[in-house]
CSV table of C-alpha atoms and ligand atoms in Angstrom, one decimal:
chain,number,residue,atom,x,y,z
A,295,MET,CA,-50.9,49.5,9.7
A,296,LEU,CA,-48.3,48.6,7.1
A,297,ASN,CA,-49.9,49.2,3.8
A,298,GLN,CA,-53.0,46.9,3.9
A,299,MET,CA,-51.9,44.8,6.9
A,300,GLU,CA,-52.1,45.4,10.6
A,301,LEU,CA,-48.7,45.3,12.5
A,302,HIS,CA,-49.0,44.0,16.0
A,303,GLU,CA,-46.5,43.7,18.9
A,304,THR,CA,-47.0,41.4,21.8
A,305,ASP,CA,-44.1,40.8,24.3
A,306,GLY,CA,-41.7,42.1,21.8
A,307,VAL,CA,-42.8,39.8,19.0
A,308,LYS,CA,-44.0,41.6,15.9
A,309,TYR,CA,-46.4,40.0,13.4
A,310,LEU,CA,-48.9,41.1,10.7
A,311,THR,CA,-52.6,40.2,10.2
A,312,PHE,CA,-55.3,41.0,7.6
A,313,PRO,CA,-58.1,43.2,8.9
A,314,ALA,CA,-60.7,41.3,6.9
A,315,LEU,CA,-59.7,38.0,8.6
A,316,GLU,CA,-59.4,39.6,12.1
A,317,GLN,CA,-63.2,39.9,12.2
A,318,TYR,CA,-63.7,36.2,12.8
A,319,PRO,CA,-63.5,35.1,16.4
A,320,GLN,CA,-63.0,31.4,15.4
A,321,LEU,CA,-59.9,32.2,13.4
A,322,LEU,CA,-56.3,33.0,14.3
A,323,HIS,CA,-53.8,33.9,11.6
A,324,SER,CA,-50.4,35.8,11.3
A,325,PHE,CA,-47.4,36.4,9.2
A,326,SER,CA,-44.2,36.7,11.2
A,327,THR,CA,-41.5,39.4,11.0
A,328,ARG,CA,-37.9,39.0,12.1
A,329,ILE,CA,-38.5,40.9,15.3
A,330,GLY,CA,-38.8,39.3,18.8
A,331,GLY,CA,-36.9,36.0,18.6
A,332,VAL,CA,-33.7,34.6,20.1
A,333,SER,CA,-31.7,33.8,16.9
A,334,GLU,CA,-28.4,35.6,16.2
A,335,GLY,CA,-26.2,36.7,13.3
A,336,GLU,CA,-27.8,36.2,9.9
A,337,PHE,CA,-30.9,34.7,11.6
A,338,GLU,CA,-31.5,37.6,13.9
A,339,SER,CA,-33.9,37.3,15.5
A,340,LEU,CA,-37.3,35.6,14.9
A,341,ASN,CA,-36.1,33.0,12.5
A,342,PHE,CA,-37.9,29.8,11.4
A,343,ARG,CA,-35.4,28.6,8.7
A,344,ARG,CA,-33.3,25.6,9.1
A,345,GLY,CA,-29.5,26.1,9.4
A,346,ASP,CA,-30.2,27.9,12.7
A,347,SER,CA,-30.1,25.8,15.9
A,348,ARG,CA,-33.1,23.6,16.5
A,349,GLU,CA,-33.3,25.1,20.1
A,350,ASN,CA,-33.6,28.6,18.7
A,351,ILE,CA,-36.2,27.7,16.1
A,352,LEU,CA,-38.3,26.0,18.7
A,353,GLU,CA,-38.0,28.9,21.1
A,354,ASN,CA,-39.0,31.2,18.2
A,355,TYR,CA,-42.1,29.1,17.6
A,356,ARG,CA,-43.0,29.2,21.3
A,357,ARG,CA,-42.7,33.0,21.2
A,358,ILE,CA,-44.9,33.5,18.2
A,359,CYS,CA,-47.4,31.0,19.6
A,360,ARG,CA,-47.7,32.9,22.8
A,361,ALA,CA,-47.9,36.2,21.0
A,362,VAL,CA,-50.7,35.2,18.7
A,363,GLY,CA,-52.4,32.6,20.8
A,364,TYR,CA,-51.6,29.3,19.0
A,365,ASP,CA,-51.1,26.0,20.8
A,366,PHE,CA,-47.5,25.0,20.3
A,367,ASP,CA,-48.4,21.3,20.3
A,368,GLY,CA,-50.8,21.8,17.4
A,369,LEU,CA,-48.4,23.1,14.8
A,370,VAL,CA,-48.0,21.3,11.5
A,371,ALA,CA,-45.3,22.6,9.0
A,372,SER,CA,-45.2,22.0,5.2
A,373,ALA,CA,-42.1,20.8,3.2
A,374,GLN,CA,-42.1,23.2,0.3
A,375,ASP,CA,-40.4,22.7,-3.0
A,376,HIS,CA,-42.2,24.9,-5.5
A,377,HIS,CA,-44.7,22.4,-6.7
A,378,THR,CA,-48.4,22.2,-6.1
A,379,VAL,CA,-49.0,19.2,-3.9
A,380,LEU,CA,-51.7,20.1,-1.3
A,381,ARG,CA,-52.2,18.1,1.9
A,382,TYR,CA,-55.1,17.6,4.3
A,383,VAL,CA,-53.8,17.6,7.9
A,384,THR,CA,-55.6,16.5,11.1
A,385,GLU,CA,-54.6,15.6,14.7
A,386,GLN,CA,-52.3,12.8,13.5
A,387,GLU,CA,-50.0,15.4,12.0
A,388,LYS,CA,-49.6,17.6,15.1
A,389,GLY,CA,-46.0,18.5,15.5
A,390,VAL,CA,-44.9,17.4,12.1
A,391,GLY,CA,-42.1,19.5,10.7
A,392,ILE,CA,-41.7,21.1,14.2
A,393,THR,CA,-41.0,18.7,17.0
A,394,LYS,CA,-41.5,15.6,14.8
A,395,PRO,CA,-39.7,14.8,11.6
A,396,ARG,CA,-41.4,15.8,8.3
A,397,ASP,CA,-43.3,12.9,6.9
A,398,MET,CA,-43.9,14.8,3.7
A,399,GLU,CA,-41.5,15.5,0.9
A,400,SER,CA,-43.1,18.0,-1.4
A,401,VAL,CA,-46.0,19.8,0.0
A,402,ASP,CA,-46.6,23.5,-0.8
A,403,GLY,CA,-50.1,23.8,0.6
A,404,LEU,CA,-51.8,22.6,3.8
A,405,TYR,CA,-55.5,22.6,4.6
A,406,THR,CA,-57.7,21.5,7.5
A,407,ASP,CA,-61.2,21.7,9.0
A,408,VAL,CA,-59.9,20.5,12.4
A,409,PRO,CA,-59.9,23.1,15.2
A,410,GLY,CA,-56.6,23.3,17.1
A,411,ILE,CA,-54.4,22.5,14.2
A,412,THR,CA,-52.1,25.4,13.2
A,413,LEU,CA,-51.0,25.3,9.6
A,414,VAL,CA,-47.4,26.6,9.1
A,415,THR,CA,-45.8,27.5,5.7
A,416,SER,CA,-42.3,29.2,5.2
A,417,TYR,CA,-41.2,32.3,3.3
A,418,ALA,CA,-38.5,34.7,2.4
A,419,ASP,CA,-40.0,36.5,-0.7
A,420,CYS,CA,-42.5,34.0,-2.1
A,421,VAL,CA,-46.2,34.7,-1.8
A,422,PRO,CA,-48.2,33.3,1.1
A,423,LEU,CA,-51.9,32.6,0.2
A,424,TYR,CA,-54.4,32.4,3.0
A,425,PHE,CA,-57.9,30.8,2.6
A,426,PHE,CA,-60.8,30.7,5.0
A,427,ASP,CA,-64.4,29.6,4.5
A,428,PRO,CA,-66.4,30.9,7.5
A,429,THR,CA,-69.5,28.9,6.6
A,430,LYS,CA,-67.7,25.5,6.3
A,431,ASN,CA,-65.0,26.4,8.8
A,432,VAL,CA,-62.1,25.3,6.6
A,433,ILE,CA,-58.6,27.0,6.4
A,434,ALA,CA,-55.7,26.6,4.1
A,435,LEU,CA,-52.2,28.1,3.4
A,436,ALA,CA,-50.4,27.8,0.1
A,437,HIS,CA,-46.8,28.8,-0.9
A,438,ALA,CA,-46.6,30.6,-4.3
A,439,GLY,CA,-43.2,31.6,-5.7
A,440,TRP,CA,-43.2,32.3,-9.4
A,441,ARG,CA,-43.3,28.5,-10.0
A,442,GLY,CA,-46.3,27.9,-7.8
A,443,THR,CA,-47.9,30.9,-9.2
A,444,VAL,CA,-47.6,29.8,-12.9
A,445,GLN,CA,-48.8,26.3,-11.8
A,446,ARG,CA,-51.8,28.2,-10.3
A,447,ILE,CA,-51.6,26.8,-6.8
A,448,GLY,CA,-54.2,29.3,-5.7
A,449,GLU,CA,-56.7,27.8,-8.1
A,450,LYS,CA,-55.8,24.3,-7.2
A,451,MET,CA,-56.4,25.0,-3.5
A,452,THR,CA,-59.7,26.7,-4.2
A,453,GLU,CA,-60.8,23.7,-6.3
A,454,THR,CA,-59.6,21.3,-3.6
A,455,LEU,CA,-61.6,23.1,-0.8
A,456,CYS,CA,-64.8,23.1,-3.0
A,457,ARG,CA,-64.4,19.4,-3.9
A,458,GLN,CA,-63.4,18.1,-0.4
A,459,PHE,CA,-65.6,20.2,1.9
A,460,GLY,CA,-68.4,21.4,-0.4
A,461,CYS,CA,-67.2,25.0,-0.1
A,462,SER,CA,-68.8,27.6,-2.4
A,463,THR,CA,-66.2,29.9,-4.0
A,464,GLN,CA,-68.6,32.8,-3.1
A,465,ASP,CA,-67.9,32.1,0.6
A,466,ILE,CA,-64.1,31.7,0.5
A,467,LEU,CA,-62.1,34.6,1.8
A,468,ALA,CA,-58.5,34.8,0.5
A,469,ALA,CA,-55.5,36.9,1.4
A,470,ILE,CA,-52.2,37.6,-0.3
A,471,GLY,CA,-49.5,38.1,2.3
A,472,PRO,CA,-46.0,39.8,2.5
A,473,SER,CA,-43.7,38.8,-0.3
A,474,ILE,CA,-41.5,40.5,-2.9
A,475,GLY,CA,-43.5,43.2,-4.6
A,476,PRO,CA,-43.9,44.5,-8.1
A,477,CYS,CA,-41.4,47.3,-7.0
A,478,CYS,CA,-38.6,44.8,-6.6
A,479,TYR,CA,-39.3,41.4,-8.2
A,480,GLU,CA,-37.0,41.4,-11.3
A,481,VAL,CA,-37.3,38.3,-13.5
A,482,ASP,CA,-35.6,37.2,-16.7
A,483,GLU,CA,-37.0,36.1,-20.1
A,484,THR,CA,-37.5,32.5,-18.9
A,485,VAL,CA,-39.9,33.5,-16.2
A,486,ARG,CA,-41.6,36.0,-18.5
A,487,GLU,CA,-42.3,33.3,-21.0
A,488,GLN,CA,-44.0,31.1,-18.4
A,489,VAL,CA,-46.2,34.0,-17.2
A,490,MET,CA,-47.1,35.0,-20.8
A,491,GLN,CA,-48.6,31.6,-21.5
A,492,HIS,CA,-51.5,32.4,-19.1
A,493,THR,CA,-53.3,34.6,-21.6
A,494,ASP,CA,-56.5,34.7,-19.4
A,495,LEU,CA,-54.5,36.6,-16.8
A,496,LEU,CA,-53.8,39.4,-19.3
A,497,PRO,CA,-50.1,38.8,-18.5
A,498,GLU,CA,-48.7,41.8,-20.4
A,499,GLU,CA,-50.2,43.9,-17.6
A,500,LEU,CA,-48.3,42.0,-15.0
A,501,LEU,CA,-44.8,42.5,-16.4
A,502,ALA,CA,-42.9,45.8,-16.7
A,503,GLY,CA,-40.0,45.8,-19.1
A,504,GLN,CA,-36.7,47.1,-17.6
A,505,GLY,CA,-34.5,46.7,-20.6
A,506,ASN,CA,-31.6,44.2,-20.7
A,507,GLY,CA,-34.1,41.4,-20.9
A,508,LYS,CA,-35.3,42.0,-17.3
A,509,TYR,CA,-38.9,42.6,-16.2
A,510,LEU,CA,-40.6,43.5,-13.0
A,511,LEU,CA,-43.3,40.9,-12.2
A,512,ASP,CA,-46.3,41.6,-10.1
A,513,LEU,CA,-46.9,38.3,-8.3
A,514,TRP,CA,-49.6,39.8,-6.1
A,515,GLU,CA,-51.8,40.8,-9.0
A,516,CYS,CA,-51.0,37.6,-10.8
A,517,ASN,CA,-52.2,35.5,-7.8
A,518,ARG,CA,-55.2,37.8,-7.3
A,519,ARG,CA,-56.3,37.3,-10.9
A,520,ILE,CA,-55.9,33.5,-10.5
A,521,LEU,CA,-58.1,33.5,-7.4
A,522,VAL,CA,-60.8,35.6,-9.2
A,523,LEU,CA,-60.8,33.3,-12.2
A,524,ALA,CA,-61.1,30.4,-9.8
A,525,GLY,CA,-64.4,31.9,-8.7
A,526,ILE,CA,-63.5,33.8,-5.5
A,527,PRO,CA,-65.2,37.2,-5.6
A,528,ASP,CA,-63.0,40.3,-5.9
A,529,GLU,CA,-64.3,41.7,-2.6
A,530,ASN,CA,-63.4,38.5,-0.8
A,531,ILE,CA,-59.7,38.9,-1.6
A,532,SER,CA,-57.3,41.0,0.6
A,533,VAL,CA,-53.9,42.0,-0.9
A,534,GLY,CA,-51.4,43.0,1.9
A,535,GLU,CA,-49.2,45.0,-0.5
A,536,VAL,CA,-46.3,44.5,1.8
A,537,CYS,CA,-42.9,44.0,0.0
A,538,THR,CA,-40.4,41.9,1.9
A,539,LYS,CA,-37.4,43.3,0.0
A,540,CYS,CA,-38.4,46.9,0.8
A,541,HIS,CA,-38.5,46.3,4.6
A,542,PRO,CA,-35.3,44.6,5.7
A,543,GLU,CA,-35.9,46.0,9.2
A,544,LEU,CA,-39.0,43.7,9.4
A,545,PHE,CA,-38.3,40.8,7.0
A,546,PHE,CA,-35.7,38.4,5.7
A,547,SER,CA,-35.6,38.7,1.9
A,548,HIS,CA,-33.8,36.2,-0.4
A,549,ARG,CA,-33.4,38.7,-3.1
A,550,LEU,CA,-31.8,41.2,-0.7
A,551,MET,CA,-29.8,38.9,1.5
A,552,GLY,CA,-29.1,35.8,-0.6
A,553,ASP,CA,-28.7,32.6,1.3
A,554,ARG,CA,-27.3,34.2,4.5
A,555,ARG,CA,-30.7,34.9,6.0
A,556,GLY,CA,-33.5,33.5,8.1
A,557,GLY,CA,-37.1,33.0,7.1
A,558,MET,CA,-40.6,33.9,8.1
A,559,VAL,CA,-43.8,31.8,8.6
A,560,ALA,CA,-47.4,32.2,7.7
A,561,MET,CA,-49.7,30.6,10.3
A,562,MET,CA,-53.4,29.9,10.5
A,563,CYS,CA,-55.7,28.0,13.0
A,564,LEU,CA,-59.3,27.4,13.7
A,565,LYS,CA,-59.8,27.9,17.5
A,566,GLU,CA,-61.1,25.0,19.6
A,567,ALA,CA,-64.6,25.6,21.0
A,568,GLN,CA,-63.5,26.0,24.6
A,569,SER,CA,-61.0,28.7,23.7
A,570,LEU,CA,-63.5,30.8,21.7
A,571,ASP,CA,-64.4,33.0,24.7
A,572,SER,CA,-60.8,33.9,25.5
B,274,ZN,ZN1,-40.2,46.3,-2.9
C-alpha cells in the first residue's frame, strides 16, 4: 500500500490502484508510476509524455497494457488543456491519441459505456478523477488541475453521466488519484481568489496561508467536496492521498522537475464479456 492506494508490480512495471474499485471484476483501472518503461534521461523510464520518442512511448503503453491487462488496440487518449470539455468515446475512437492522431483539441474528460475501450488521461501533478457506475456499467476519467477544479469538472462529469446514461449519483463510485498534495501545492493570491469564490466548498478550510502571499491548496479535499455536492455519497469516494511531488522515486512532478520530465497516465476500462473469466 502507498497511503490509500495499492502499489502493484508486474514484469517490472509498477502501478497503483484503488482497493474500492478492485472489487469489480468487470473493471480495470490504474495510475502509472515512472518505473518499468524503456525511456531514458529526463523521461526515465515509464513515460507517456510527448517530447520522448514515439517508439518509446508506444513501447511504454504496451508494457502497462500487458501489466494491467488492457488491450493495446483499445486505448483512447485525451487532449487536455485545463478546460472542462468532456467527450463520449466508442469503438470509432480506438487508437486516437496513441497510434492515430488526436482528433480532439480540448478534451479534459473521457467517458464510455463500451467494453474494451481504455480511457487514458495524462498527469504530472494535476488531479485524476475516476468514475464508475457498476449498475449502468459506465466509466469516466477527468483531469483536474486547479483550473479544472475551480471549473468543477468533477461535478460536470457527474451531471453528464446522470443525463446521458440515467446514472443515479447514489450508485457512482469516484476516486481521486495521485497528484500534488496539500503538503506541497503552493499557490499564489490569484489562485486563492478563484478558490475563495466557491463559498459552498468552505474554501477557507482548503487553503493554508504560508506568508509572502503564498498558500498551500488542498486539491484532493476541494475535489472531494465538489463530488459530494454533486450528489455522490461520501462513502463512495476514495481519496488516494498520494502526493506526486513527495515521491520522485515513483512519479514525475512538474513542480519538482519543471519542464524536464516525463508524465504518467490514468487508465480505465470495462472488460469485454469474453475476458471476464480471465
Ligand atoms: Zn507532497
